[in-house]
PDB file of C-alpha atoms in Angstrom:
ATOM      1  CA  UNK A   1       0.016  -0.003  -0.006  1.00  0.00           C
ATOM      2  CA  UNK A   2       1.114   3.531  -0.715  1.00  0.00           C
ATOM      3  CA  UNK A   3       0.886   6.081   2.129  1.00  0.00           C
ATOM      4  CA  UNK A   4      -1.101   9.287   1.639  1.00  0.00           C
ATOM      5  CA  UNK A   5       0.557  11.943  -0.539  1.00  0.00           C
ATOM      6  CA  UNK A   6       1.886  15.124   0.949  1.00  0.00           C
ATOM      7  CA  UNK A   7      -0.884  17.555   1.670  1.00  0.00           C
ATOM      8  CA  UNK A   8      -3.009  14.655   3.002  1.00  0.00           C
ATOM      9  CA  UNK A   9      -0.874  13.838   6.018  1.00  0.00           C
ATOM     10  CA  UNK A  10      -2.909  15.284   8.844  1.00  0.00           C
ATOM     11  CA  UNK A  11      -3.356  13.281  12.065  1.00  0.00           C
ATOM     12  CA  UNK A  12      -6.880  12.141  10.981  1.00  0.00           C
ATOM     13  CA  UNK A  13      -5.720  10.831   7.607  1.00  0.00           C
ATOM     14  CA  UNK A  14      -2.734   9.085   9.182  1.00  0.00           C
ATOM     15  CA  UNK A  15      -5.062   7.339  11.637  1.00  0.00           C
ATOM     16  CA  UNK A  16      -7.475   6.344   8.870  1.00  0.00           C
ATOM     17  CA  UNK A  17      -4.569   5.117   6.710  1.00  0.00           C
ATOM     18  CA  UNK A  18      -3.242   3.034   9.605  1.00  0.00           C
ATOM     19  CA  UNK A  19      -6.695   1.412  10.187  1.00  0.00           C
ATOM     20  CA  UNK A  20      -7.122   0.748   6.448  1.00  0.00           C
ATOM     21  CA  UNK A  21      -3.601  -0.801   6.245  1.00  0.00           C
ATOM     22  CA  UNK A  22      -4.374  -3.167   9.163  1.00  0.00           C
ATOM     23  CA  UNK A  23      -7.704  -4.185   7.614  1.00  0.00           C
ATOM     24  CA  UNK A  24      -6.078  -4.974   4.261  1.00  0.00           C
ATOM     25  CA  UNK A  25      -3.518  -7.220   6.035  1.00  0.00           C
ATOM     26  CA  UNK A  26      -6.286  -9.167   7.883  1.00  0.00           C
ATOM     27  CA  UNK A  27      -7.043 -12.348   5.914  1.00  0.00           C
ATOM     28  CA  UNK A  28     -10.541 -13.234   4.719  1.00  0.00           C
ATOM     29  CA  UNK A  29     -12.911 -10.871   6.491  1.00  0.00           C
ATOM     30  CA  UNK A  30     -15.986 -12.780   5.197  1.00  0.00           C
ATOM     31  CA  UNK A  31     -18.767 -13.024   7.778  1.00  0.00           C
ATOM     32  CA  UNK A  32     -18.165 -15.822  10.302  1.00  0.00           C
ATOM     33  CA  UNK A  33     -14.492 -16.223   9.388  1.00  0.00           C
ATOM     34  CA  UNK A  34     -11.540 -15.625  11.727  1.00  0.00           C
ATOM     35  CA  UNK A  35     -10.559 -12.589   9.704  1.00  0.00           C
ATOM     36  CA  UNK A  36     -13.949 -10.975  10.336  1.00  0.00           C
ATOM     37  CA  UNK A  37     -13.281 -11.019  14.072  1.00  0.00           C
ATOM     38  CA  UNK A  38      -9.834  -9.634  13.523  1.00  0.00           C
ATOM     39  CA  UNK A  39     -11.245  -6.848  11.362  1.00  0.00           C
ATOM     40  CA  UNK A  40     -13.937  -6.082  13.979  1.00  0.00           C
ATOM     41  CA  UNK A  41     -11.245  -5.789  16.661  1.00  0.00           C
ATOM     42  CA  UNK A  42      -9.232  -3.423  14.474  1.00  0.00           C
ATOM     43  CA  UNK A  43     -12.258  -1.177  13.943  1.00  0.00           C
ATOM     44  CA  UNK A  44     -13.264  -1.330  17.642  1.00  0.00           C
ATOM     45  CA  UNK A  45      -9.715  -0.324  18.608  1.00  0.00           C
ATOM     46  CA  UNK A  46      -9.879   2.596  16.148  1.00  0.00           C
ATOM     47  CA  UNK A  47     -13.213   3.735  17.665  1.00  0.00           C
ATOM     48  CA  UNK A  48     -11.682   3.664  21.162  1.00  0.00           C
ATOM     49  CA  UNK A  49      -8.593   5.563  19.948  1.00  0.00           C
ATOM     50  CA  UNK A  50     -10.943   8.187  18.506  1.00  0.00           C
ATOM     51  CA  UNK A  51     -12.540   8.627  21.910  1.00  0.00           C
ATOM     52  CA  UNK A  52     -15.814   6.774  21.461  1.00  0.00           C
ATOM     53  CA  UNK A  53     -17.393   5.387  24.695  1.00  0.00           C
ATOM     54  CA  UNK A  54     -18.696   1.901  25.378  1.00  0.00           C
ATOM     55  CA  UNK A  55     -17.270   0.284  22.271  1.00  0.00           C
ATOM     56  CA  UNK A  56     -18.013  -3.451  22.300  1.00  0.00           C
ATOM     57  CA  UNK A  57     -18.165  -6.419  20.022  1.00  0.00           C
ATOM     58  CA  UNK A  58     -21.402  -8.455  20.015  1.00  0.00           C
ATOM     59  CA  UNK A  59     -21.414 -12.055  18.914  1.00  0.00           C
ATOM     60  CA  UNK A  60     -24.446 -13.566  17.174  1.00  0.00           C
ATOM     61  CA  UNK A  61     -25.136 -16.534  14.951  1.00  0.00           C
ATOM     62  CA  UNK A  62     -25.563 -16.202  11.227  1.00  0.00           C
ATOM     63  CA  UNK A  63     -26.430 -18.638   8.491  1.00  0.00           C
ATOM     64  CA  UNK A  64     -23.010 -19.249   6.985  1.00  0.00           C
ATOM     65  CA  UNK A  65     -21.304 -20.404   3.849  1.00  0.00           C
ATOM     66  CA  UNK A  66     -17.615 -21.159   3.634  1.00  0.00           C
ATOM     67  CA  UNK A  67     -15.752 -21.106   0.312  1.00  0.00           C
ATOM     68  CA  UNK A  68     -13.821 -24.239  -0.457  1.00  0.00           C
ATOM     69  CA  UNK A  69     -11.476 -24.959  -3.321  1.00  0.00           C
ATOM     70  CA  UNK A  70     -12.728 -24.662  -6.887  1.00  0.00           C
ATOM     71  CA  UNK A  71     -11.348 -26.256 -10.081  1.00  0.00           C
ATOM     72  CA  UNK A  72     -12.342 -26.097 -13.714  1.00  0.00           C
ATOM     73  CA  UNK A  73     -10.895 -28.873 -15.885  1.00  0.00           C
ATOM     74  CA  UNK A  74     -11.143 -29.468 -19.602  1.00  0.00           C
ATOM     75  CA  UNK A  75     -11.403 -33.168 -20.602  1.00  0.00           C
ATOM     76  CA  UNK A  76      -8.914 -34.483 -23.144  1.00  0.00           C
ATOM     77  CA  UNK A  77      -6.645 -31.620 -22.229  1.00  0.00           C
ATOM     78  CA  UNK A  78      -3.981 -30.904 -19.643  1.00  0.00           C
ATOM     79  CA  UNK A  79      -5.858 -27.654 -18.775  1.00  0.00           C
ATOM     80  CA  UNK A  80      -6.919 -27.324 -15.141  1.00  0.00           C
ATOM     81  CA  UNK A  81      -7.645 -23.982 -13.501  1.00  0.00           C
ATOM     82  CA  UNK A  82      -7.663 -23.883  -9.737  1.00  0.00           C
ATOM     83  CA  UNK A  83      -5.874 -20.670  -8.649  1.00  0.00           C
ATOM     84  CA  UNK A  84      -8.051 -18.092  -6.926  1.00  0.00           C
ATOM     85  CA  UNK A  85      -7.214 -15.539  -9.587  1.00  0.00           C
ATOM     86  CA  UNK A  86      -8.617 -17.882 -12.253  1.00  0.00           C
ATOM     87  CA  UNK A  87     -11.635 -19.571 -10.647  1.00  0.00           C
ATOM     88  CA  UNK A  88     -13.550 -19.081  -7.398  1.00  0.00           C
ATOM     89  CA  UNK A  89     -16.713 -20.602  -5.918  1.00  0.00           C
ATOM     90  CA  UNK A  90     -19.607 -18.175  -5.926  1.00  0.00           C
ATOM     91  CA  UNK A  91     -21.056 -17.618  -2.429  1.00  0.00           C
ATOM     92  CA  UNK A  92     -23.996 -19.911  -1.837  1.00  0.00           C
ATOM     93  CA  UNK A  93     -22.907 -22.516  -4.376  1.00  0.00           C
ATOM     94  CA  UNK A  94     -23.485 -26.109  -3.187  1.00  0.00           C
ATOM     95  CA  UNK A  95     -20.485 -28.392  -2.832  1.00  0.00           C
ATOM     96  CA  UNK A  96     -20.204 -30.824  -5.678  1.00  0.00           C
ATOM     97  CA  UNK A  97     -18.988 -31.573  -9.157  1.00  0.00           C
ATOM     98  CA  UNK A  98     -20.653 -30.642 -12.452  1.00  0.00           C
ATOM     99  CA  UNK A  99     -19.680 -32.369 -15.695  1.00  0.00           C
ATOM    100  CA  UNK A 100     -21.216 -31.609 -19.032  1.00  0.00           C
ATOM    101  CA  UNK A 101     -20.806 -29.892 -22.328  1.00  0.00           C
ATOM    102  CA  UNK A 102     -20.083 -26.183 -22.071  1.00  0.00           C
ATOM    103  CA  UNK A 103     -22.856 -23.955 -23.483  1.00  0.00           C
ATOM    104  CA  UNK A 104     -22.046 -20.289 -23.980  1.00  0.00           C
ATOM    105  CA  UNK A 105     -25.070 -18.055 -23.555  1.00  0.00           C
ATOM    106  CA  UNK A 106     -23.076 -14.818 -24.075  1.00  0.00           C
ATOM    107  CA  UNK A 107     -24.665 -12.039 -22.029  1.00  0.00           C
ATOM    108  CA  UNK A 108     -27.180 -14.477 -20.600  1.00  0.00           C
ATOM    109  CA  UNK A 109     -30.198 -12.693 -21.978  1.00  0.00           C
ATOM    110  CA  UNK A 110     -33.571 -14.327 -21.919  1.00  0.00           C
ATOM    111  CA  UNK A 111     -33.391 -14.692 -25.705  1.00  0.00           C
ATOM    112  CA  UNK A 112     -29.984 -16.406 -25.475  1.00  0.00           C
ATOM    113  CA  UNK A 113     -31.315 -18.920 -22.951  1.00  0.00           C
ATOM    114  CA  UNK A 114     -34.436 -19.505 -25.058  1.00  0.00           C
ATOM    115  CA  UNK A 115     -32.234 -20.246 -28.084  1.00  0.00           C
ATOM    116  CA  UNK A 116     -29.768 -22.533 -26.297  1.00  0.00           C
ATOM    117  CA  UNK A 117     -30.162 -26.148 -25.211  1.00  0.00           C
ATOM    118  CA  UNK A 118     -28.716 -26.021 -21.688  1.00  0.00           C
ATOM    119  CA  UNK A 119     -30.292 -29.222 -20.336  1.00  0.00           C
ATOM    120  CA  UNK A 120     -27.490 -31.304 -18.813  1.00  0.00           C
ATOM    121  CA  UNK A 121     -24.919 -28.664 -19.726  1.00  0.00           C
ATOM    122  CA  UNK A 122     -22.549 -26.403 -17.877  1.00  0.00           C
ATOM    123  CA  UNK A 123     -23.608 -22.858 -18.765  1.00  0.00           C
ATOM    124  CA  UNK A 124     -21.094 -20.039 -19.180  1.00  0.00           C
ATOM    125  CA  UNK A 125     -22.480 -16.470 -19.053  1.00  0.00           C
ATOM    126  CA  UNK A 126     -20.773 -13.101 -19.139  1.00  0.00           C
ATOM    127  CA  UNK A 127     -20.963 -10.736 -16.166  1.00  0.00           C
ATOM    128  CA  UNK A 128     -21.810  -7.998 -18.688  1.00  0.00           C
ATOM    129  CA  UNK A 129     -25.120  -7.103 -20.377  1.00  0.00           C
ATOM    130  CA  UNK A 130     -25.666  -5.767 -23.880  1.00  0.00           C
ATOM    131  CA  UNK A 131     -25.601  -1.990 -24.151  1.00  0.00           C
ATOM    132  CA  UNK A 132     -28.943  -1.889 -25.950  1.00  0.00           C
ATOM    133  CA  UNK A 133     -30.707  -4.225 -23.534  1.00  0.00           C
ATOM    134  CA  UNK A 134     -31.753  -4.396 -19.902  1.00  0.00           C
ATOM    135  CA  UNK A 135     -28.979  -5.184 -17.468  1.00  0.00           C
ATOM    136  CA  UNK A 136     -29.408  -8.667 -16.170  1.00  0.00           C
ATOM    137  CA  UNK A 137     -28.284  -9.643 -12.644  1.00  0.00           C
ATOM    138  CA  UNK A 138     -26.086 -12.682 -12.068  1.00  0.00           C
ATOM    139  CA  UNK A 139     -28.950 -14.411 -10.149  1.00  0.00           C
ATOM    140  CA  UNK A 140     -31.293 -14.044 -13.185  1.00  0.00           C
ATOM    141  CA  UNK A 141     -28.700 -15.771 -15.382  1.00  0.00           C
ATOM    142  CA  UNK A 142     -28.128 -18.480 -12.699  1.00  0.00           C
ATOM    143  CA  UNK A 143     -31.847 -19.014 -12.277  1.00  0.00           C
ATOM    144  CA  UNK A 144     -32.353 -19.336 -16.076  1.00  0.00           C
ATOM    145  CA  UNK A 145     -29.532 -21.945 -16.156  1.00  0.00           C
ATOM    146  CA  UNK A 146     -31.205 -23.921 -13.327  1.00  0.00           C
ATOM    147  CA  UNK A 147     -34.676 -23.627 -14.938  1.00  0.00           C
ATOM    148  CA  UNK A 148     -33.223 -24.873 -18.281  1.00  0.00           C
ATOM    149  CA  UNK A 149     -31.794 -27.994 -16.635  1.00  0.00           C
ATOM    150  CA  UNK A 150     -28.105 -26.999 -16.489  1.00  0.00           C
ATOM    151  CA  UNK A 151     -25.888 -28.987 -14.125  1.00  0.00           C
ATOM    152  CA  UNK A 152     -23.329 -26.184 -13.501  1.00  0.00           C
ATOM    153  CA  UNK A 153     -22.900 -22.447 -13.973  1.00  0.00           C
ATOM    154  CA  UNK A 154     -19.738 -20.509 -14.912  1.00  0.00           C
ATOM    155  CA  UNK A 155     -19.900 -16.740 -14.486  1.00  0.00           C
ATOM    156  CA  UNK A 156     -17.279 -15.120 -16.712  1.00  0.00           C
ATOM    157  CA  UNK A 157     -15.889 -11.703 -15.887  1.00  0.00           C
ATOM    158  CA  UNK A 158     -16.206  -9.318 -18.804  1.00  0.00           C
ATOM    159  CA  UNK A 159     -13.343  -7.146 -17.434  1.00  0.00           C
ATOM    160  CA  UNK A 160      -9.778  -8.175 -18.219  1.00  0.00           C
ATOM    161  CA  UNK A 161      -7.307  -8.461 -15.426  1.00  0.00           C
ATOM    162  CA  UNK A 162      -7.226 -12.055 -14.115  1.00  0.00           C
ATOM    163  CA  UNK A 163      -9.950 -11.565 -11.486  1.00  0.00           C
ATOM    164  CA  UNK A 164     -13.047 -13.779 -11.332  1.00  0.00           C
ATOM    165  CA  UNK A 165     -16.342 -12.137 -10.545  1.00  0.00           C
ATOM    166  CA  UNK A 166     -18.152 -13.128  -7.375  1.00  0.00           C
ATOM    167  CA  UNK A 167     -21.614 -12.776  -5.901  1.00  0.00           C
ATOM    168  CA  UNK A 168     -24.307 -14.747  -4.163  1.00  0.00           C
ATOM    169  CA  UNK A 169     -26.168 -17.580  -5.870  1.00  0.00           C
ATOM    170  CA  UNK A 170     -27.770 -19.084  -2.772  1.00  0.00           C
ATOM    171  CA  UNK A 171     -31.516 -19.123  -2.403  1.00  0.00           C
ATOM    172  CA  UNK A 172     -32.976 -17.761   0.844  1.00  0.00           C
ATOM    173  CA  UNK A 173     -29.892 -18.347   3.046  1.00  0.00           C
ATOM    174  CA  UNK A 174     -29.222 -21.828   1.690  1.00  0.00           C
ATOM    175  CA  UNK A 175     -27.132 -23.150  -1.156  1.00  0.00           C
ATOM    176  CA  UNK A 176     -28.363 -22.815  -4.735  1.00  0.00           C
ATOM    177  CA  UNK A 177     -29.304 -25.954  -6.628  1.00  0.00           C
ATOM    178  CA  UNK A 178     -26.288 -26.296  -8.951  1.00  0.00           C
ATOM    179  CA  UNK A 179     -22.560 -25.637  -8.498  1.00  0.00           C
ATOM    180  CA  UNK A 180     -21.422 -22.190  -9.666  1.00  0.00           C
ATOM    181  CA  UNK A 181     -18.015 -20.595 -10.103  1.00  0.00           C
ATOM    182  CA  UNK A 182     -16.722 -17.253 -11.272  1.00  0.00           C
ATOM    183  CA  UNK A 183     -13.817 -17.256 -13.760  1.00  0.00           C
ATOM    184  CA  UNK A 184     -11.583 -14.514 -14.983  1.00  0.00           C
ATOM    185  CA  UNK A 185     -12.118 -13.024 -18.404  1.00  0.00           C
ATOM    186  CA  UNK A 186      -8.965 -14.772 -19.575  1.00  0.00           C
ATOM    187  CA  UNK A 187      -9.994 -18.246 -18.361  1.00  0.00           C
ATOM    188  CA  UNK A 188     -13.464 -17.652 -19.805  1.00  0.00           C
ATOM    189  CA  UNK A 189     -11.954 -16.922 -23.207  1.00  0.00           C
ATOM    190  CA  UNK A 190      -9.890 -20.092 -22.980  1.00  0.00           C
ATOM    191  CA  UNK A 191     -12.966 -22.161 -22.038  1.00  0.00           C
ATOM    192  CA  UNK A 192     -14.891 -20.782 -24.991  1.00  0.00           C
ATOM    193  CA  UNK A 193     -12.052 -21.699 -27.373  1.00  0.00           C
ATOM    194  CA  UNK A 194     -12.246 -25.313 -26.175  1.00  0.00           C
TER     195      UNK A 194
END
């Protein structure tokens, strides 16, 4: 991390920068994870240092989901993607394996799903929407894949940079019906070539 530039080095900005730096170093601050507690303690300490009274941490139960390892493999190839910068489980995905032909539905519009046979397939859809159409949320694309009989869902980032998109696919605080992963734009392009 780069410290604030000159002209921004007042006591308040130094304190904020210090808190931000500590939060960035804390690993996995997802709800219910060890890093979330560490992050909460960092923020509570900052509140106390700022002079707030009666700062406390309250514990409570939450419905939880913990991300496991994810892998995308291409049969008849030596290609396997399992690094977090290539592929990552979408929050709320059920544990499991999905095997099937890959069907690309592009932007994942209603028309694209209507024209594609996704029954028994692994669907790949872009995180983008067409400029001349309505923006479609990831869950709409996922739900259309499920409704069409797909066995898996691959959400491809439309932005280059080796970062997979993420976002919830669980239904009402429980896992969704089919496994779902996010893949980087680069891995998505490779999958489409195969």
